[in-house]
Coordinates of C-alpha atoms in Angstrom, one line a residue:
Chain N
M1 CA -9.5 3.1 34.1
P2 CA -11.5 3.3 30.9
V3 CA -12.8 6.7 29.9
F4 CA -16.3 5.4 29.4
A5 CA -18.1 3.5 32.2
T6 CA -20.9 2.1 30.2
D7 CA -22.1 1.8 26.7
Q8 CA -24.6 4.6 27.4
D9 CA -21.6 6.9 28.0
V10 CA -20.3 6.0 24.6
Y11 CA -23.7 6.7 23.0
A12 CA -24.1 10.0 24.9
T13 CA -20.8 11.3 23.7
I14 CA -19.5 9.7 20.5
G15 CA -23.1 8.9 19.4
A16 CA -24.0 12.5 20.1
L17 CA -21.0 13.7 18.0
F18 CA -22.3 11.6 15.1
E19 CA -25.8 13.0 15.7
W20 CA -24.4 16.5 15.6
G21 CA -22.6 15.6 12.4
S22 CA -25.8 14.3 10.8
Q23 CA -27.3 17.8 11.2
D24 CA -24.2 19.9 10.5
P25 CA -24.5 21.7 7.2
E26 CA -20.8 21.4 6.5
L27 CA -20.0 17.8 7.6
G28 CA -23.4 16.2 7.0
P29 CA -23.7 16.5 3.2
K30 CA -20.1 15.2 2.7
I31 CA -20.8 12.0 4.8
A32 CA -24.1 11.6 3.0
A33 CA -22.5 11.9 -0.4
S34 CA -20.3 8.9 0.5
G35 CA -23.4 6.6 0.5
L36 CA -21.5 4.4 3.0
T37 CA -22.7 2.4 5.9
I38 CA -20.0 2.5 8.5
R39 CA -20.1 0.4 11.7
F40 CA -18.0 1.4 14.6
V41 CA -17.4 -1.4 17.1
Y42 CA -16.0 -0.3 20.5
H43 CA -14.6 -2.3 23.3
E44 CA -14.3 -1.4 27.0
P45 CA -17.2 -0.9 27.2
E46 CA -18.7 -3.1 24.5
S47 CA -20.8 -0.9 22.3
E48 CA -21.4 -0.1 18.6
I49 CA -22.6 2.8 16.5
T50 CA -23.6 2.6 12.9
V51 CA -23.5 5.6 10.6
D52 CA -25.8 4.9 7.7
A53 CA -25.6 7.2 4.7
R54 CA -27.2 4.6 2.5
A55 CA -30.8 4.8 3.7
V56 CA -33.1 7.8 3.5
P57 CA -32.2 9.9 6.6
P58 CA -34.8 11.1 9.2
E59 CA -36.2 14.7 8.6
G60 CA -33.6 17.4 9.3
R61 CA -30.6 15.0 9.1
H62 CA -28.2 14.1 6.3
F63 CA -27.6 10.5 7.5
T64 CA -28.8 8.1 10.1
V65 CA -27.0 7.3 13.4
L66 CA -27.9 4.1 15.1
C67 CA -26.6 3.4 18.6
G68 CA -26.4 -0.3 19.5
P69 CA -26.6 -3.3 17.2
A70 CA -28.2 -2.2 14.0
G71 CA -28.3 -5.4 12.0
L72 CA -27.1 -3.6 8.8
T73 CA -24.4 -4.9 6.5
P74 CA -21.7 -2.3 6.7
D75 CA -19.4 -1.3 3.8
V76 CA -16.6 -0.7 6.4
T77 CA -16.2 -1.7 10.0
M78 CA -13.9 0.2 12.3
E79 CA -13.0 -1.6 15.5
M80 CA -11.2 -0.1 18.5
N81 CA -11.2 0.4 22.2
A82 CA -13.6 3.2 23.2
D83 CA -10.6 5.0 24.8
V84 CA -8.9 5.1 21.4
A85 CA -12.0 6.6 19.9
H86 CA -12.0 9.2 22.6
T87 CA -8.5 10.2 21.9
F88 CA -9.1 10.2 18.1
W89 CA -12.0 12.5 18.3
F90 CA -10.0 14.9 20.4
G91 CA -7.9 15.2 17.3
H92 CA -4.9 13.7 19.1
M93 CA -4.4 10.5 17.1
N94 CA -3.2 10.0 13.5
L95 CA -5.4 7.4 11.8
L96 CA -2.5 5.9 9.9
T97 CA -0.5 5.5 13.1
A98 CA -3.4 4.0 15.0
L99 CA -3.8 1.5 12.2
A100 CA -0.1 0.8 12.0
R101 CA 0.1 0.2 15.8
G102 CA -2.9 -2.1 15.7
Q103 CA -5.0 0.3 17.9
M104 CA -7.7 0.2 15.2
K105 CA -8.8 -2.5 12.8
A106 CA -10.5 -1.6 9.6
V107 CA -12.5 -4.2 7.6
G108 CA -13.5 -3.2 4.1
P109 CA -12.2 -0.8 1.5
I110 CA -10.2 1.5 3.8
Q111 CA -9.9 4.0 0.9
S112 CA -13.5 5.0 1.4
I113 CA -12.8 5.9 5.1
L114 CA -9.6 7.8 4.2
K115 CA -11.6 9.8 1.7
L116 CA -13.8 11.1 4.5
L117 CA -10.9 12.2 6.7
P118 CA -10.8 15.8 5.4
A119 CA -14.6 16.0 5.8
I120 CA -14.6 15.1 9.5
K121 CA -12.2 17.8 10.6
P122 CA -15.0 20.0 12.1
A123 CA -15.8 17.1 14.4
Y124 CA -12.5 17.5 16.2
K125 CA -13.6 20.9 17.4
K126 CA -17.0 19.7 18.5
Y127 CA -16.1 16.5 20.3
P128 CA -14.2 18.2 23.2
E129 CA -17.3 20.3 24.0
I130 CA -19.5 17.2 24.1
A131 CA -17.0 15.2 26.1
R132 CA -16.5 17.9 28.7
A133 CA -20.3 18.5 29.0
H134 CA -20.6 14.8 29.8
G135 CA -17.9 15.1 32.5
L136 CA -15.3 13.0 30.6
P137 CA -11.6 13.7 31.0
G138 CA -10.0 16.0 28.5
E139 CA -7.0 15.3 26.3
E140 CA -5.1 18.6 26.6
Chain X
M1 CA 8.5 11.6 14.4
E2 CA 5.4 10.2 16.0
F3 CA 6.0 6.5 15.6
S4 CA 8.1 4.2 13.6
E5 CA 8.3 0.4 13.3
F6 CA 10.6 -1.9 11.4
Q7 CA 10.6 -5.6 10.7
V8 CA 11.8 -7.8 7.9
P9 CA 9.7 -11.0 8.2
T10 CA 11.3 -12.4 5.0
R11 CA 14.5 -14.5 5.0
V12 CA 16.5 -13.1 2.1
V13 CA 19.2 -15.2 0.4
A14 CA 21.2 -13.8 -2.5
G15 CA 23.9 -14.9 -4.9
R16 CA 24.9 -15.3 -8.5
G17 CA 23.0 -18.3 -9.9
L18 CA 21.4 -19.1 -6.6
S19 CA 18.1 -19.9 -8.2
T20 CA 19.6 -23.0 -9.7
S21 CA 19.9 -24.5 -6.2
I22 CA 16.6 -23.1 -4.9
D23 CA 15.6 -26.6 -3.7
I24 CA 18.1 -26.2 -0.8
E25 CA 16.3 -23.0 0.4
L26 CA 12.9 -24.5 -0.1
Q27 CA 14.0 -27.5 2.0
R28 CA 15.2 -25.2 4.7
E29 CA 11.8 -23.7 4.8
G30 CA 10.1 -27.1 5.0
L31 CA 8.3 -26.4 1.7
T32 CA 7.4 -29.6 -0.2
R33 CA 4.4 -29.0 -2.6
G34 CA 4.5 -25.8 -4.5
L35 CA 2.4 -24.1 -7.2
L36 CA 4.7 -22.0 -9.4
L37 CA 3.3 -18.6 -10.4
T38 CA 4.7 -16.7 -13.3
D39 CA 3.8 -14.9 -16.5
A40 CA 4.3 -16.1 -20.1
G41 CA 7.0 -13.6 -20.7
V42 CA 9.4 -15.0 -18.2
R43 CA 8.3 -18.7 -18.5
P44 CA 11.8 -19.8 -19.7
L45 CA 13.3 -18.4 -16.5
A46 CA 10.5 -19.8 -14.4
D47 CA 11.1 -23.2 -16.0
R48 CA 14.8 -23.0 -15.1
V49 CA 13.8 -22.4 -11.4
R50 CA 11.2 -25.1 -11.7
R51 CA 13.8 -27.6 -12.7
A52 CA 16.0 -26.6 -9.8
A53 CA 13.0 -27.0 -7.4
G54 CA 12.5 -30.5 -8.7
S55 CA 9.6 -32.4 -7.3
R56 CA 8.8 -29.6 -4.9
V57 CA 6.8 -27.8 -7.7
V58 CA 3.6 -29.7 -8.5
G59 CA 1.9 -27.3 -10.8
V60 CA 2.3 -24.0 -12.8
Y61 CA 0.0 -21.1 -13.3
D62 CA 1.4 -18.7 -15.9
A63 CA -1.6 -16.6 -16.9
I64 CA -0.5 -13.6 -14.9
T65 CA -0.5 -10.3 -16.8
P66 CA 1.0 -6.9 -15.9
N67 CA -1.4 -5.1 -13.5
S68 CA -2.7 -8.5 -12.5
S69 CA -6.4 -8.9 -11.7
V70 CA -8.5 -10.1 -8.8
E71 CA -9.7 -12.9 -11.1
Q72 CA -6.1 -14.1 -11.6
V73 CA -5.5 -14.1 -7.9
E74 CA -8.6 -16.2 -7.2
E75 CA -7.8 -18.6 -10.0
A76 CA -4.3 -19.1 -8.7
A77 CA -5.6 -19.7 -5.2
R78 CA -8.2 -22.2 -6.5
L79 CA -5.4 -24.1 -8.4
A80 CA -3.2 -24.2 -5.3
R81 CA -6.0 -25.6 -3.3
E82 CA -6.7 -28.3 -5.9
L83 CA -3.1 -29.3 -5.8
E84 CA -3.0 -29.2 -2.0
A85 CA 0.0 -26.9 -2.3
D86 CA 1.9 -26.0 0.9
F87 CA 3.6 -23.0 -0.7
L88 CA 3.6 -20.7 -3.7
L89 CA 6.7 -20.1 -5.7
A90 CA 6.5 -16.8 -7.5
V91 CA 9.0 -16.2 -10.3
G92 CA 8.6 -12.9 -12.1
G93 CA 8.1 -9.1 -11.7
G94 CA 6.0 -7.2 -9.3
S95 CA 2.7 -8.4 -10.7
V96 CA 3.6 -12.0 -10.3
L97 CA 4.9 -11.6 -6.8
D98 CA 1.9 -9.5 -5.7
T99 CA -0.5 -12.0 -7.3
A100 CA 1.2 -14.8 -5.3
K101 CA 0.9 -12.9 -2.0
A102 CA -2.7 -12.1 -2.6
A103 CA -3.4 -15.7 -3.7
A104 CA -1.8 -16.9 -0.4
L105 CA -4.3 -14.7 1.4
V106 CA -7.3 -16.2 -0.5
F107 CA -5.9 -19.7 -0.1
T108 CA -5.6 -19.3 3.7
E109 CA -8.6 -17.2 4.6
G110 CA -11.0 -18.4 1.9
G111 CA -13.8 -16.3 0.3
R112 CA -13.2 -13.7 -2.3
L113 CA -10.1 -11.5 -2.4
L114 CA -12.0 -8.3 -2.0
D115 CA -13.7 -9.6 1.2
H116 CA -10.3 -9.2 2.9
Q117 CA -9.8 -5.5 2.3
G118 CA -8.8 -3.4 5.3
V119 CA -6.0 -3.0 7.8
N120 CA -5.2 -5.3 10.7
V121 CA -7.6 -7.8 9.2
L122 CA -5.2 -10.7 8.8
A123 CA -4.5 -12.3 12.2
R124 CA -2.6 -15.5 11.2
P125 CA 0.3 -16.6 9.0
L126 CA -0.7 -17.2 5.3
L127 CA 0.4 -19.9 2.9
P128 CA 4.1 -19.3 2.6
V129 CA 5.4 -17.6 -0.6
A130 CA 8.9 -18.0 -1.9
A131 CA 9.6 -15.0 -4.1
V132 CA 12.2 -15.0 -6.9
P133 CA 12.2 -11.5 -8.6
T134 CA 13.2 -11.3 -12.3
T135 CA 13.1 -7.5 -12.3
A136 CA 15.0 -5.1 -10.0
G137 CA 12.4 -2.5 -8.9
T138 CA 9.3 -3.8 -7.2
G139 CA 10.7 -4.8 -3.8
S140 CA 7.7 -7.0 -3.5
E141 CA 9.9 -9.9 -2.5
V142 CA 10.2 -8.4 1.0
S143 CA 7.3 -6.0 1.2
I144 CA 4.1 -6.3 3.3
Y145 CA 1.9 -5.1 0.4
A146 CA 0.1 -6.7 -2.5
V147 CA -1.5 -4.5 -5.1
V148 CA -4.0 -6.0 -7.6
R149 CA -6.2 -4.4 -10.2
D150 CA -10.0 -4.7 -9.7
E151 CA -11.2 -4.9 -13.3
N152 CA -14.8 -4.1 -12.3
T153 CA -13.9 -0.7 -11.0
G154 CA -10.7 0.0 -12.9
T155 CA -8.8 0.7 -9.7
K156 CA -5.8 -0.7 -7.9
V157 CA -6.6 -2.4 -4.6
S158 CA -3.9 -2.6 -2.0
F159 CA -3.6 -5.1 0.8
I160 CA -1.3 -4.6 3.7
S161 CA -0.2 -6.9 6.5
E162 CA 3.1 -8.3 7.8
H163 CA 1.6 -11.7 7.0
L164 CA 1.8 -10.8 3.3
A165 CA 5.6 -10.6 3.3
P166 CA 7.0 -13.7 1.6
A167 CA 8.7 -16.3 3.8
L168 CA 11.7 -16.5 1.5
A169 CA 13.2 -14.2 -1.1
V170 CA 15.8 -15.5 -3.5
L171 CA 17.9 -12.7 -5.2
D172 CA 19.7 -14.1 -8.2
P173 CA 21.0 -11.4 -10.6
V174 CA 21.4 -13.9 -13.4
L175 CA 17.6 -13.9 -13.7
T176 CA 17.6 -10.2 -14.6
L177 CA 20.3 -10.4 -17.3
G178 CA 17.8 -10.7 -20.1
L179 CA 15.6 -7.8 -19.0
P180 CA 15.3 -5.4 -22.0
P181 CA 16.7 -1.8 -21.5
G182 CA 13.2 -0.2 -21.3
L183 CA 12.0 -2.5 -18.6
T184 CA 15.3 -2.3 -16.8
A185 CA 15.0 1.5 -16.7
A186 CA 11.3 1.6 -15.7
T187 CA 11.6 -1.0 -12.9
G188 CA 14.8 0.7 -11.7
L189 CA 13.0 4.0 -11.4
D190 CA 10.3 2.2 -9.4
A191 CA 13.0 1.2 -6.9
L192 CA 14.2 4.8 -6.8
T193 CA 10.7 6.0 -6.2
H194 CA 10.3 3.6 -3.3
A195 CA 13.5 4.8 -1.8
L196 CA 12.8 8.6 -2.2
E197 CA 9.2 8.4 -1.1
A198 CA 10.0 6.2 1.9
F199 CA 12.6 8.8 2.9
L200 CA 10.3 11.7 2.6
S201 CA 7.2 9.9 4.1
V202 CA 5.6 11.0 7.3
K203 CA 6.1 7.4 8.4
A204 CA 9.9 7.4 7.9
G205 CA 12.0 6.1 10.7
P206 CA 15.8 5.8 11.3
L207 CA 16.0 2.2 10.0
S208 CA 14.0 2.9 6.8
D209 CA 16.0 6.0 6.3
A210 CA 19.3 4.1 6.2
L211 CA 17.9 1.6 3.7
A212 CA 16.3 4.2 1.6
L213 CA 19.4 6.4 1.3
A214 CA 21.6 3.4 0.4
A215 CA 19.1 2.2 -2.2
A216 CA 18.8 5.7 -3.8
R217 CA 22.5 6.2 -4.1
T218 CA 22.9 2.7 -5.6
V219 CA 20.2 3.2 -8.2
L220 CA 21.6 6.5 -9.4
R221 CA 25.0 4.9 -9.9
E222 CA 24.1 1.5 -11.2
L223 CA 20.9 1.9 -13.2
P224 CA 22.5 3.6 -16.2
R225 CA 25.2 0.8 -16.3
A226 CA 22.5 -1.9 -16.2
V227 CA 20.5 -0.2 -18.9
V228 CA 23.4 0.4 -21.2
D229 CA 24.9 -3.1 -20.8
G230 CA 22.3 -5.5 -19.7
S231 CA 24.9 -8.2 -19.4
N232 CA 26.8 -6.3 -16.7
L233 CA 26.2 -8.8 -13.8
E234 CA 27.8 -6.5 -11.2
A235 CA 25.3 -3.7 -12.1
R236 CA 22.4 -6.1 -12.2
W237 CA 23.4 -7.5 -8.8
R238 CA 23.6 -4.0 -7.2
M239 CA 20.3 -3.0 -8.7
L240 CA 18.6 -6.2 -7.3
T241 CA 20.1 -5.4 -3.9
A242 CA 19.0 -1.7 -4.1
S243 CA 15.5 -2.8 -5.1
C244 CA 15.3 -5.1 -2.1
L245 CA 16.6 -2.5 0.3
A246 CA 14.1 0.0 -1.0
G247 CA 11.3 -2.6 -0.6
M248 CA 12.3 -3.0 3.0
A249 CA 12.3 0.7 3.5
F250 CA 8.9 1.5 2.0
S251 CA 7.3 -1.6 3.6
W252 CA 7.2 0.3 6.9
A253 CA 7.8 3.9 5.9
M254 CA 5.2 3.7 3.2
V255 CA 5.3 5.8 0.0
G256 CA 3.5 9.0 -1.1
C257 CA 1.8 10.9 -3.8
V258 CA 3.8 9.6 -6.7
H259 CA 2.7 6.1 -5.9
A260 CA -0.9 7.2 -5.4
M261 CA -0.9 8.8 -8.8
A262 CA 0.9 5.8 -10.4
H263 CA -1.6 3.4 -8.9
A264 CA -4.4 5.6 -10.4
C265 CA -2.7 5.5 -13.8
G266 CA -2.3 1.8 -13.6
G267 CA -5.9 1.3 -12.6
L268 CA -7.5 3.6 -15.1
R269 CA -5.2 3.4 -18.1
E270 CA -3.1 0.3 -17.3
V271 CA 0.1 2.3 -17.4
P272 CA 2.9 0.0 -16.3
H273 CA 3.7 0.9 -12.7
G274 CA 7.4 1.5 -13.1
L275 CA 6.8 3.8 -16.1
A276 CA 4.1 5.8 -14.3
N277 CA 6.5 6.2 -11.3
A278 CA 9.3 7.2 -13.6
I279 CA 7.3 10.0 -15.2
L280 CA 5.6 11.2 -12.1
L281 CA 8.6 11.1 -9.7
P282 CA 10.2 14.5 -10.5
H283 CA 6.8 16.2 -10.4
G284 CA 5.9 14.6 -7.1
L285 CA 9.2 15.6 -5.6
E286 CA 8.8 19.2 -6.7
Y287 CA 5.4 19.3 -5.3
N288 CA 6.7 17.9 -1.9
R289 CA 9.7 20.2 -1.8
P290 CA 8.1 22.9 0.4
A291 CA 7.0 20.3 3.0
A292 CA 10.2 18.2 3.0
G293 CA 12.3 20.5 5.2
D294 CA 15.9 19.6 5.6
R295 CA 15.2 16.1 4.3
F296 CA 15.4 17.4 0.7
G297 CA 18.8 18.7 1.5
I298 CA 19.9 15.3 2.9
L299 CA 18.7 13.6 -0.2
G300 CA 20.6 16.1 -2.3
E301 CA 23.8 15.3 -0.4
W302 CA 23.3 11.6 -0.9
M303 CA 22.3 12.0 -4.6
G304 CA 25.1 14.5 -5.4
A305 CA 22.6 17.0 -6.8
D306 CA 19.2 18.5 -6.2
P307 CA 16.9 15.5 -6.0
V308 CA 14.5 16.7 -8.8
E309 CA 17.4 17.4 -11.1
A310 CA 19.1 14.1 -10.3
V311 CA 16.0 12.2 -11.2
R312 CA 15.4 14.2 -14.4
S313 CA 19.0 13.7 -15.4
L314 CA 18.8 9.9 -14.7
A315 CA 15.6 9.5 -16.7
E316 CA 17.1 11.4 -19.6
R317 CA 20.3 9.2 -19.5
I318 CA 18.3 6.0 -19.6
A319 CA 15.8 7.3 -22.2
L320 CA 12.6 6.9 -20.3
P321 CA 9.4 8.6 -21.4
T322 CA 8.9 11.9 -19.5
R323 CA 5.3 12.6 -20.3
L324 CA 2.1 10.8 -19.3
R325 CA 0.6 11.4 -22.8
E326 CA 3.4 9.2 -24.1
V327 CA 1.9 6.2 -22.1
G328 CA -1.7 6.7 -23.0
V329 CA -3.0 9.2 -20.5
E330 CA -5.1 12.0 -21.9
E331 CA -6.1 15.4 -20.6
A332 CA -9.7 14.2 -20.1
D333 CA -8.4 11.6 -17.6
L334 CA -6.7 14.0 -15.2
A335 CA -9.7 14.8 -12.9
A336 CA -10.6 11.1 -12.5
L337 CA -6.9 10.2 -11.9
A338 CA -6.6 12.8 -9.2
E339 CA -9.8 11.5 -7.5
L340 CA -8.5 8.0 -7.6
A341 CA -5.1 9.1 -6.3
M342 CA -6.9 10.7 -3.3
L343 CA -8.5 7.4 -2.5
D344 CA -5.1 5.6 -2.4
G345 CA -3.7 4.9 1.0
S346 CA -0.2 6.1 -0.2
I347 CA -1.4 9.7 -0.3
Y348 CA -1.8 9.8 3.5
A349 CA 1.9 9.2 4.1
N350 CA 2.8 12.0 1.8
P351 CA 4.8 14.8 3.5
R352 CA 2.5 17.4 2.1
E353 CA -1.2 17.1 2.8
A354 CA -2.6 17.0 -0.7
T355 CA -5.9 18.1 -2.2
A356 CA -7.4 16.7 -5.3
E357 CA -6.9 20.0 -7.1
E358 CA -3.2 20.0 -6.3
I359 CA -2.8 16.4 -7.4
E360 CA -4.6 17.2 -10.6
A361 CA -2.1 20.1 -11.1
V362 CA 0.8 17.7 -10.6
L363 CA -0.6 15.3 -13.1
R364 CA -1.2 18.1 -15.6
A365 CA 2.4 19.2 -15.2
A366 CA 3.4 15.6 -16.0
L367 CA 1.0 15.3 -19.0

């Protein structure tokens, strides 16, 4: 059974993680400095989140997070099952392995995503809190 | 080991003088209308292969340069489309072979080459490529990578997919007999770098290990013989085989920080890939030593000496440059090179998690 029942569950957890990141004083500026627009397309359930570090962000945020179709042209699109994203944000999945096994698809200059990997490490600690608060299964 | 995968999508045929009967192999693949891709430097060899292919070659594109460009890839794809080619015949070194693989991508998928960056983007077979290497080092004749220089950004752009692997590789050591000693040495060190980095990679697996170790031992033994006496067909043959084995190994195990730095040097300063690898390999190995665990010891057993010392000794014996400044890199380039290396996918398979500062220090040590 998929971890997420609806797209709203995805937005309330992974979307909330990105929202947290947009306000985090450590992670936020690093993503903002990339200037990238990254579109995350999820399946089961169908959903998508766009992280936009190109546009001027809302007050108090380093970048914009858009849940649902955003209509922006992304620099990079990452596509995966929502369950895979759940495992990834628990810090239990190596990006290279996930790409090698076809669990993720990356369209665009993958180097720009790889560059952000060290920056997103704090999110691995935050996501379990958010997921558990939403009643999602853990990945211990 | 978290996960390993291994596959050789390419049919490899090998033999002395085999390229003179390449029409038989092309026929076996059902290939009838080919565009031959090569560079001006090896045009006489390419013409020999063309004659052997007979009417199966319907055009030639020979404008490929070392560190070939996006523009050359797109031009080759355009020409192949005009000629209604059903395959590309690549005769040359790594740049020619990679250009052909990337041109097959553009031919099949359309659009511009850079539109197709990413991983798991290619979902269907591409225009078949028949690869005939004239150097022993790149391994591109069997690898699932194509690396091309983006002249607008001065960076190397890598494409990766099992669909990029050539359909056919023809290994004919006779084609490498005329390779000058310097190029023989540099391309041979490229093969050794593939083997050693594949063995130390976080993506290494049992099958890639076997190929990498065999390749490394062969290069150590045969490369000096091939450099000293370029007409030594036996040494040439073994080097071509080692290069192919190393290509198979790193196709799936990937490479590491040495390649990341070499790609950066090629992108920013157009340092030939083999030379950059040759200079950086001992420094990259030394950097990785603390993270390599017992695998360094295994390499040492296979190489008959400490791996760093074995590589230094080999480079000395075959008179390769040992400093980046000898190939046009300057102190002022180091920070930019480190930053570029950190953007290269190879760095993420490196056994030691690298920072830009550490990579800059490795580059400085090699300056």
